[in-house]
Backbone as JSON Lines, residues from 0, in Angstrom:
{"i":0,"aa":"M","n":[-108.68,-79.16,200.88],"ca":[-108.93,-79.13,202.42],"c":[-107.91,-79.41,203.13]}
{"i":1,"aa":"K","n":[-106.86,-80.38,202.83],"ca":[-105.81,-80.43,203.5],"c":[-105.31,-79.42,204.14]}
{"i":2,"aa":"K","n":[-104.64,-78.38,203.19],"ca":[-104.11,-77.38,203.55],"c":[-104.99,-76.31,204.58]}
{"i":3,"aa":"L","n":[-106.28,-76.19,204.29],"ca":[-107.14,-75.66,205.2],"c":[-107.15,-75.92,206.58]}
{"i":4,"aa":"L","n":[-107.15,-77.26,206.71],"ca":[-106.43,-78.18,208.3],"c":[-105.65,-77.9,208.52]}
{"i":5,"aa":"I","n":[-104.62,-78.17,207.82],"ca":[-103.19,-77.64,208.53],"c":[-103.09,-76.08,208.86]}
{"i":6,"aa":"A","n":[-103.31,-75.0,208.1],"ca":[-103.31,-73.87,208.54],"c":[-104.27,-73.55,209.26]}
{"i":7,"aa":"S","n":[-105.62,-74.17,209.72],"ca":[-106.17,-73.59,211.07],"c":[-105.69,-74.5,212.18]}
{"i":8,"aa":"L","n":[-104.72,-75.58,212.23],"ca":[-104.13,-75.89,213.43],"c":[-102.94,-75.01,213.91]}
{"i":9,"aa":"L","n":[-102.13,-74.38,212.49],"ca":[-101.03,-74.0,212.61],"c":[-101.65,-72.78,213.91]}
{"i":10,"aa":"F","n":[-102.65,-72.03,213.38],"ca":[-103.26,-70.71,213.69],"c":[-103.58,-70.92,215.39]}
{"i":11,"aa":"V","n":[-104.3,-72.13,215.8],"ca":[-104.63,-72.52,216.77],"c":[-103.51,-72.19,217.87]}
{"i":12,"aa":"C","n":[-102.38,-73.28,217.04],"ca":[-101.05,-73.35,218.11],"c":[-100.64,-71.94,218.0]}
{"i":13,"aa":"L","n":[-100.75,-71.26,216.93],"ca":[-99.89,-69.71,217.04],"c":[-100.94,-68.96,218.45]}
{"i":14,"aa":"A","n":[-102.31,-68.91,218.08],"ca":[-102.7,-68.46,218.83],"c":[-102.38,-68.47,220.58]}
{"i":15,"aa":"I","n":[-102.25,-69.82,220.92],"ca":[-102.27,-70.34,222.14],"c":[-100.79,-70.23,222.91]}
{"i":16,"aa":"F","n":[-99.57,-69.85,222.12],"ca":[-98.29,-70.25,222.42],"c":[-97.57,-68.79,221.92]}
{"i":17,"aa":"A","n":[-96.75,-68.16,222.82],"ca":[-96.22,-66.54,222.51],"c":[-94.87,-67.14,223.3]}
{"i":18,"aa":"R","n":[-93.75,-66.58,222.56],"ca":[-92.61,-66.7,223.08],"c":[-91.73,-64.91,223.02]}
{"i":19,"aa":"D","n":[-91.66,-64.13,224.11],"ca":[-91.04,-62.96,224.45],"c":[-89.35,-62.99,224.45]}
{"i":20,"aa":"T","n":[-88.69,-62.61,224.1],"ca":[-87.68,-62.28,224.16],"c":[-87.02,-60.86,225.2]}
{"i":21,"aa":"F","n":[-86.43,-60.71,225.91],"ca":[-86.02,-59.19,226.77],"c":[-84.91,-59.2,226.39]}
{"i":22,"aa":"R","n":[-84.45,-57.56,226.03],"ca":[-82.96,-57.26,226.33],"c":[-82.81,-56.11,227.24]}
{"i":23,"aa":"G","n":[-81.75,-56.46,227.44],"ca":[-81.23,-54.74,228.34],"c":[-81.11,-53.94,227.39]}
{"i":24,"aa":"K","n":[-80.31,-52.88,228.14],"ca":[-80.19,-51.27,227.49],"c":[-78.9,-51.44,226.66]}
{"i":25,"aa":"S","n":[-78.3,-52.49,226.88],"ca":[-77.05,-52.8,226.02],"c":[-77.47,-53.4,224.81]}
{"i":26,"aa":"G","n":[-78.67,-54.04,224.73],"ca":[-79.27,-55.06,223.58],"c":[-79.02,-56.5,223.94]}
{"i":27,"aa":"R","n":[-77.93,-56.88,224.71],"ca":[-78.15,-58.17,225.0],"c":[-79.08,-58.98,225.74]}
{"i":28,"aa":"I","n":[-79.11,-60.17,225.52],"ca":[-80.46,-60.82,226.21],"c":[-80.5,-61.04,227.67]}
{"i":29,"aa":"T","n":[-81.46,-60.65,227.95],"ca":[-81.41,-60.94,229.49],"c":[-82.39,-61.82,230.01]}
{"i":30,"aa":"G","n":[-83.28,-62.29,229.19],"ca":[-84.45,-63.67,229.69],"c":[-85.46,-63.7,228.5]}
{"i":31,"aa":"S","n":[-86.26,-64.54,228.76],"ca":[-87.38,-64.59,227.63],"c":[-88.45,-65.13,228.62]}
{"i":32,"aa":"S","n":[-89.77,-65.52,227.54],"ca":[-90.77,-65.83,228.44],"c":[-91.54,-66.81,227.26]}
{"i":33,"aa":"T","n":[-92.53,-67.59,227.69],"ca":[-93.02,-68.32,227.05],"c":[-94.55,-68.6,227.59]}
{"i":34,"aa":"T","n":[-95.67,-68.48,226.49],"ca":[-96.84,-68.49,227.12],"c":[-97.77,-69.55,226.27]}
{"i":35,"aa":"H","n":[-98.19,-70.23,227.34],"ca":[-99.52,-71.37,226.88],"c":[-100.51,-71.31,227.55]}
{"i":36,"aa":"G","n":[-101.71,-70.5,226.98],"ca":[-102.65,-70.45,227.39],"c":[-102.65,-69.11,228.4]}
{"i":37,"aa":"N","n":[-102.7,-69.65,229.58],"ca":[-103.15,-68.72,230.85],"c":[-101.69,-68.71,231.5]}
{"i":38,"aa":"H","n":[-100.78,-69.6,231.23],"ca":[-99.63,-69.79,232.21],"c":[-98.4,-69.11,231.36]}
{"i":39,"aa":"T","n":[-97.66,-68.31,231.68],"ca":[-96.53,-68.03,231.51],"c":[-95.15,-68.51,232.33]}
{"i":40,"aa":"T","n":[-93.96,-68.74,231.57],"ca":[-92.92,-69.19,232.5],"c":[-91.8,-68.6,231.79]}
{"i":41,"aa":"Y","n":[-91.15,-67.39,232.61],"ca":[-90.02,-66.86,232.69],"c":[-88.55,-67.33,232.63]}
{"i":42,"aa":"R","n":[-87.96,-67.6,231.86],"ca":[-86.37,-67.49,231.97],"c":[-85.23,-66.83,232.02]}
{"i":43,"aa":"D","n":[-84.07,-67.12,232.77],"ca":[-83.14,-65.89,232.74],"c":[-82.24,-66.1,231.53]}
{"i":44,"aa":"S","n":[-81.14,-65.5,231.37],"ca":[-80.25,-65.37,229.72],"c":[-79.83,-66.97,230.05]}
{"i":45,"aa":"S","n":[-79.52,-67.73,230.83],"ca":[-79.02,-69.35,230.67],"c":[-80.17,-69.93,229.9]}
{"i":46,"aa":"G","n":[-81.26,-69.74,230.26],"ca":[-82.51,-70.66,230.04],"c":[-83.02,-71.05,231.32]}
{"i":47,"aa":"R","n":[-82.61,-70.79,231.94],"ca":[-83.16,-71.57,233.5],"c":[-84.46,-70.83,233.92]}
{"i":48,"aa":"I","n":[-85.29,-71.67,234.43],"ca":[-86.67,-71.0,234.92],"c":[-86.55,-70.26,236.16]}
{"i":49,"aa":"S","n":[-87.18,-68.65,235.98],"ca":[-86.66,-67.99,236.9],"c":[-88.38,-67.7,237.69]}
{"i":50,"aa":"G","n":[-89.22,-67.91,237.17],"ca":[-90.43,-67.87,237.59],"c":[-91.56,-67.95,236.88]}
{"i":51,"aa":"S","n":[-93.0,-67.94,237.24],"ca":[-93.71,-68.06,236.33],"c":[-95.25,-67.06,236.62]}
{"i":52,"aa":"A","n":[-96.01,-66.83,235.85],"ca":[-97.4,-66.07,236.03],"c":[-98.55,-67.24,235.2]}
{"i":53,"aa":"T","n":[-99.53,-66.87,236.62],"ca":[-101.06,-67.5,235.95],"c":[-102.08,-66.34,235.99]}
{"i":54,"aa":"T","n":[-102.66,-66.35,234.87],"ca":[-103.62,-65.79,234.71],"c":[-105.12,-66.14,234.75]}
{"i":55,"aa":"H","n":[-105.87,-65.55,235.82],"ca":[-107.37,-65.88,235.84],"c":[-108.09,-64.85,236.04]}
{"i":56,"aa":"G","n":[-109.09,-64.62,234.64],"ca":[-109.77,-63.49,234.94],"c":[-109.11,-61.82,234.39]}
{"i":57,"aa":"N","n":[-109.02,-61.18,235.44],"ca":[-108.18,-60.18,235.59],"c":[-107.34,-60.08,236.36]}
{"i":58,"aa":"R","n":[-106.92,-60.94,237.23],"ca":[-105.94,-61.37,238.21],"c":[-104.77,-62.05,237.57]}
{"i":59,"aa":"T","n":[-103.77,-61.94,237.72],"ca":[-102.44,-62.6,237.29],"c":[-101.78,-63.16,238.78]}
{"i":60,"aa":"T","n":[-100.98,-64.26,238.8],"ca":[-100.62,-64.48,240.14],"c":[-99.08,-64.84,240.0]}
{"i":61,"aa":"Y","n":[-98.1,-64.29,240.49],"ca":[-96.7,-64.43,239.82],"c":[-95.99,-64.95,241.32]}
{"i":62,"aa":"R","n":[-95.21,-65.93,240.57],"ca":[-94.38,-67.31,241.55],"c":[-93.12,-67.16,241.12]}
{"i":63,"aa":"D","n":[-92.08,-67.41,242.21],"ca":[-90.62,-67.52,241.73],"c":[-90.48,-68.92,241.2]}
{"i":64,"aa":"S","n":[-89.13,-68.95,241.03],"ca":[-88.78,-70.44,240.58],"c":[-88.96,-71.53,241.68]}
{"i":65,"aa":"S","n":[-89.09,-71.55,242.91],"ca":[-89.96,-72.4,243.51],"c":[-91.12,-72.47,243.91]}
{"i":66,"aa":"G","n":[-91.88,-71.89,243.53],"ca":[-93.23,-71.98,243.06],"c":[-93.71,-70.95,244.36]}
{"i":67,"aa":"R","n":[-93.13,-70.17,245.07],"ca":[-93.28,-69.47,246.24],"c":[-94.23,-68.14,245.61]}
{"i":68,"aa":"I","n":[-95.58,-67.6,245.69],"ca":[-95.74,-66.53,245.3],"c":[-95.45,-65.32,246.0]}
{"i":69,"aa":"T","n":[-95.02,-64.47,244.45],"ca":[-94.02,-63.13,244.68],"c":[-95.15,-61.81,244.54]}
{"i":70,"aa":"G","n":[-96.18,-61.9,244.23],"ca":[-97.62,-61.08,243.83],"c":[-98.16,-61.19,243.4]}
{"i":71,"aa":"T","n":[-99.16,-60.24,242.79],"ca":[-100.17,-60.32,242.18],"c":[-100.66,-58.98,241.29]}
{"i":72,"aa":"A","n":[-101.32,-58.79,240.2],"ca":[-101.84,-57.98,239.69],"c":[-103.12,-58.0,239.18]}
{"i":73,"aa":"T","n":[-103.99,-57.19,239.03],"ca":[-105.29,-57.16,239.05],"c":[-105.65,-55.82,237.99]}
{"i":74,"aa":"T","n":[-106.27,-56.16,236.92],"ca":[-106.54,-55.0,235.7],"c":[-107.85,-54.66,235.53]}
{"i":75,"aa":"H","n":[-108.37,-53.64,235.49],"ca":[-109.82,-53.08,235.57],"c":[-109.57,-51.88,234.69]}
{"i":76,"aa":"G","n":[-110.23,-51.99,233.36],"ca":[-110.27,-51.28,232.13],"c":[-108.57,-51.13,231.57]}
{"i":77,"aa":"N","n":[-108.14,-49.99,231.47],"ca":[-106.99,-49.82,231.47],"c":[-105.59,-49.53,232.35]}
{"i":78,"aa":"R","n":[-106.27,-50.15,233.82],"ca":[-105.41,-49.49,235.08],"c":[-105.16,-51.29,235.41]}
{"i":79,"aa":"T","n":[-103.77,-51.55,235.69],"ca":[-103.04,-52.49,236.61],"c":[-102.51,-52.04,237.84]}
{"i":80,"aa":"T","n":[-102.8,-53.01,238.94],"ca":[-102.31,-52.93,240.48],"c":[-101.6,-53.96,240.39]}
{"i":81,"aa":"Y","n":[-100.27,-53.43,241.04],"ca":[-99.61,-54.88,241.44],"c":[-99.3,-54.58,242.88]}
{"i":82,"aa":"R","n":[-99.43,-56.08,243.4],"ca":[-99.6,-56.13,244.78],"c":[-98.25,-57.05,245.23]}
{"i":83,"aa":"D","n":[-97.53,-56.87,246.07],"ca":[-96.33,-57.91,246.58],"c":[-96.76,-58.83,247.23]}
{"i":84,"aa":"S","n":[-96.01,-59.96,247.86],"ca":[-96.46,-61.62,248.19],"c":[-97.63,-60.97,249.9]}
{"i":85,"aa":"S","n":[-97.28,-59.91,250.36],"ca":[-98.13,-59.57,251.68],"c":[-99.37,-58.87,251.19]}
{"i":86,"aa":"G","n":[-99.24,-58.49,250.02],"ca":[-101.19,-58.06,249.63],"c":[-100.69,-56.31,249.62]}
{"i":87,"aa":"R","n":[-99.73,-55.89,249.87],"ca":[-99.89,-54.3,249.69],"c":[-98.89,-53.82,248.31]}
{"i":88,"aa":"I","n":[-99.53,-52.84,247.92],"ca":[-99.61,-52.44,246.68],"c":[-98.14,-51.94,246.37]}
{"i":89,"aa":"S","n":[-97.62,-52.35,245.24],"ca":[-96.53,-51.99,245.07],"c":[-96.13,-51.39,243.6]}
{"i":90,"aa":"G","n":[-97.38,-50.86,242.93],"ca":[-97.12,-50.02,241.97],"c":[-98.18,-49.97,240.75]}
{"i":91,"aa":"S","n":[-98.47,-49.68,240.17],"ca":[-99.75,-49.55,239.06],"c":[-98.99,-49.36,237.56]}
{"i":92,"aa":"A","n":[-99.83,-49.58,236.59],"ca":[-99.67,-49.17,235.43],"c":[-101.04,-48.75,234.45]}
{"i":93,"aa":"T","n":[-101.04,-48.0,233.77],"ca":[-102.0,-47.49,233.15],"c":[-101.65,-47.59,231.51]}
{"i":94,"aa":"T","n":[-102.6,-47.78,230.79],"ca":[-102.16,-47.95,229.46],"c":[-103.31,-46.88,228.41]}
{"i":95,"aa":"H","n":[-102.77,-46.32,227.72],"ca":[-103.46,-45.55,226.9],"c":[-102.86,-45.68,225.35]}
{"i":96,"aa":"G","n":[-103.43,-46.31,224.16],"ca":[-103.2,-46.86,223.26],"c":[-102.05,-47.58,223.19]}
{"i":97,"aa":"N","n":[-100.84,-47.16,222.85],"ca":[-99.57,-48.23,222.62],"c":[-98.77,-47.86,223.53]}
{"i":98,"aa":"R","n":[-98.92,-46.97,224.54],"ca":[-97.96,-46.29,225.71],"c":[-98.36,-46.51,227.2]}
{"i":99,"aa":"T","n":[-97.91,-47.27,227.72],"ca":[-97.77,-47.58,229.27],"c":[-97.37,-46.81,230.06]}
{"i":100,"aa":"T","n":[-97.83,-46.39,231.22],"ca":[-96.84,-45.63,232.41],"c":[-97.01,-46.34,233.45]}
{"i":101,"aa":"Y","n":[-95.66,-46.66,234.41],"ca":[-95.68,-47.31,235.35],"c":[-95.37,-46.46,236.25]}
{"i":102,"aa":"R","n":[-96.12,-46.52,237.7],"ca":[-95.92,-45.57,238.58],"c":[-95.83,-46.48,240.1]}
{"i":103,"aa":"D","n":[-94.75,-45.98,240.98],"ca":[-94.27,-46.98,242.09],"c":[-95.45,-46.73,243.16]}
{"i":104,"aa":"S","n":[-95.39,-47.09,244.34],"ca":[-96.44,-47.45,245.23],"c":[-96.65,-45.89,245.98]}
{"i":105,"aa":"S","n":[-95.9,-45.21,245.43],"ca":[-96.22,-43.7,246.08],"c":[-96.91,-42.69,245.15]}
{"i":106,"aa":"G","n":[-97.12,-43.36,243.77],"ca":[-97.64,-42.6,242.67],"c":[-96.59,-42.0,241.65]}
{"i":107,"aa":"R","n":[-95.4,-41.98,241.95],"ca":[-94.48,-41.5,240.97],"c":[-94.1,-42.26,240.12]}
{"i":108,"aa":"I","n":[-94.15,-41.75,238.86],"ca":[-93.47,-42.39,237.32],"c":[-92.26,-43.33,237.76]}
{"i":109,"aa":"S","n":[-92.09,-44.18,237.49],"ca":[-90.93,-45.37,237.77],"c":[-90.52,-45.72,236.46]}
{"i":110,"aa":"G","n":[-91.4,-45.42,235.05],"ca":[-91.08,-45.48,233.8],"c":[-92.35,-45.69,232.65]}
{"i":111,"aa":"T","n":[-91.84,-46.04,231.61],"ca":[-92.99,-45.93,230.14],"c":[-92.59,-47.21,229.39]}
{"i":112,"aa":"S","n":[-93.52,-47.68,228.82],"ca":[-93.28,-48.63,227.67],"c":[-93.91,-48.35,226.51]}
{"i":113,"aa":"T","n":[-93.42,-48.63,224.99],"ca":[-94.37,-47.88,224.31],"c":[-94.0,-49.18,223.13]}
{"i":114,"aa":"T","n":[-95.02,-49.62,222.46],"ca":[-95.37,-50.53,221.87],"c":[-95.48,-50.39,220.37]}
{"i":115,"aa":"H","n":[-95.0,-51.06,219.43],"ca":[-94.86,-50.6,218.0],"c":[-95.05,-52.17,217.44]}
{"i":116,"aa":"G","n":[-95.86,-52.91,216.8],"ca":[-95.99,-53.66,216.63],"c":[-95.93,-55.14,217.5]}
{"i":117,"aa":"N","n":[-94.64,-55.86,217.07],"ca":[-94.64,-56.87,217.9],"c":[-92.89,-56.64,219.0]}
{"i":118,"aa":"H","n":[-92.55,-55.29,218.61],"ca":[-91.69,-54.47,219.72],"c":[-91.86,-53.8,220.37]}
{"i":119,"aa":"T","n":[-91.44,-53.94,222.04],"ca":[-91.92,-52.9,222.92],"c":[-90.68,-52.45,223.41]}
{"i":120,"aa":"T","n":[-90.29,-51.09,223.6],"ca":[-89.33,-50.4,224.42],"c":[-89.48,-49.96,225.93]}
{"i":121,"aa":"Y","n":[-88.96,-50.23,226.52],"ca":[-89.0,-49.7,228.06],"c":[-87.91,-48.96,228.44]}
{"i":122,"aa":"R","n":[-88.48,-47.49,228.71],"ca":[-87.78,-46.49,229.31],"c":[-87.96,-46.34,231.03]}
{"i":123,"aa":"D","n":[-87.09,-45.36,231.56],"ca":[-86.93,-45.66,233.09],"c":[-87.48,-44.22,232.9]}
{"i":124,"aa":"S","n":[-87.62,-43.73,234.36],"ca":[-88.3,-41.96,235.02],"c":[-87.75,-41.15,233.73]}
{"i":125,"aa":"S","n":[-86.55,-41.21,233.82],"ca":[-86.04,-40.03,233.21],"c":[-86.16,-39.93,231.72]}
{"i":126,"aa":"G","n":[-86.37,-41.03,231.27],"ca":[-86.54,-41.43,229.29],"c":[-85.88,-42.06,228.97]}
{"i":127,"aa":"R","n":[-84.38,-42.46,229.44],"ca":[-83.52,-43.33,228.94],"c":[-84.05,-44.56,228.97]}
{"i":128,"aa":"I","n":[-83.63,-45.38,227.65],"ca":[-83.99,-46.86,227.14],"c":[-83.3,-47.65,228.23]}
{"i":129,"aa":"S","n":[-84.3,-48.58,229.11],"ca":[-83.99,-49.14,230.11],"c":[-83.85,-50.86,229.27]}
{"i":130,"aa":"G","n":[-84.45,-50.87,228.32],"ca":[-84.65,-52.39,227.77],"c":[-85.66,-52.56,226.97]}
{"i":131,"aa":"S","n":[-86.07,-53.86,226.37],"ca":[-86.85,-54.02,225.2],"c":[-87.23,-55.32,224.99]}
{"i":132,"aa":"K","n":[-88.41,-55.74,224.61],"ca":[-88.85,-56.96,224.71],"c":[-89.9,-57.07,222.93]}
{"i":133,"aa":"T","n":[-89.47,-58.52,222.48],"ca":[-89.67,-58.89,221.08],"c":[-90.49,-59.93,221.22]}
{"i":134,"aa":"T","n":[-91.71,-59.91,220.5],"ca":[-92.88,-60.92,220.7],"c":[-92.79,-62.15,219.35]}
{"i":135,"aa":"F","n":[-92.76,-63.02,219.24],"ca":[-92.71,-63.98,218.35],"c":[-93.7,-65.07,218.04]}
């Protein structure tokens, strides 16, 4: 019974806590993010807080390290629309299966990401690897 309780608590903790490590195209760590519930904190490669995101329903609000709103994202189905701090559309993303296509405000493809398990590879508009993310 004790082991079941410990395993249950561990599962609950893992379900509400996630850590991502971001790497540039050379493989060097460029930053990380830690998610607790609906709040994500982003850190640069030195560990300093560089921003945050808070999700409520289908809307995410992004803030810089000073707490100022830098933009929002709203998701409907498989499409996410990104807006800058003035409310203007700055881009969008569409997901099909494990592949996400990112577009700029003019609708041109700016990049893609492909997820396999806990690893995501990001590519620029020419198909060159621009970075990656690993979730722990």
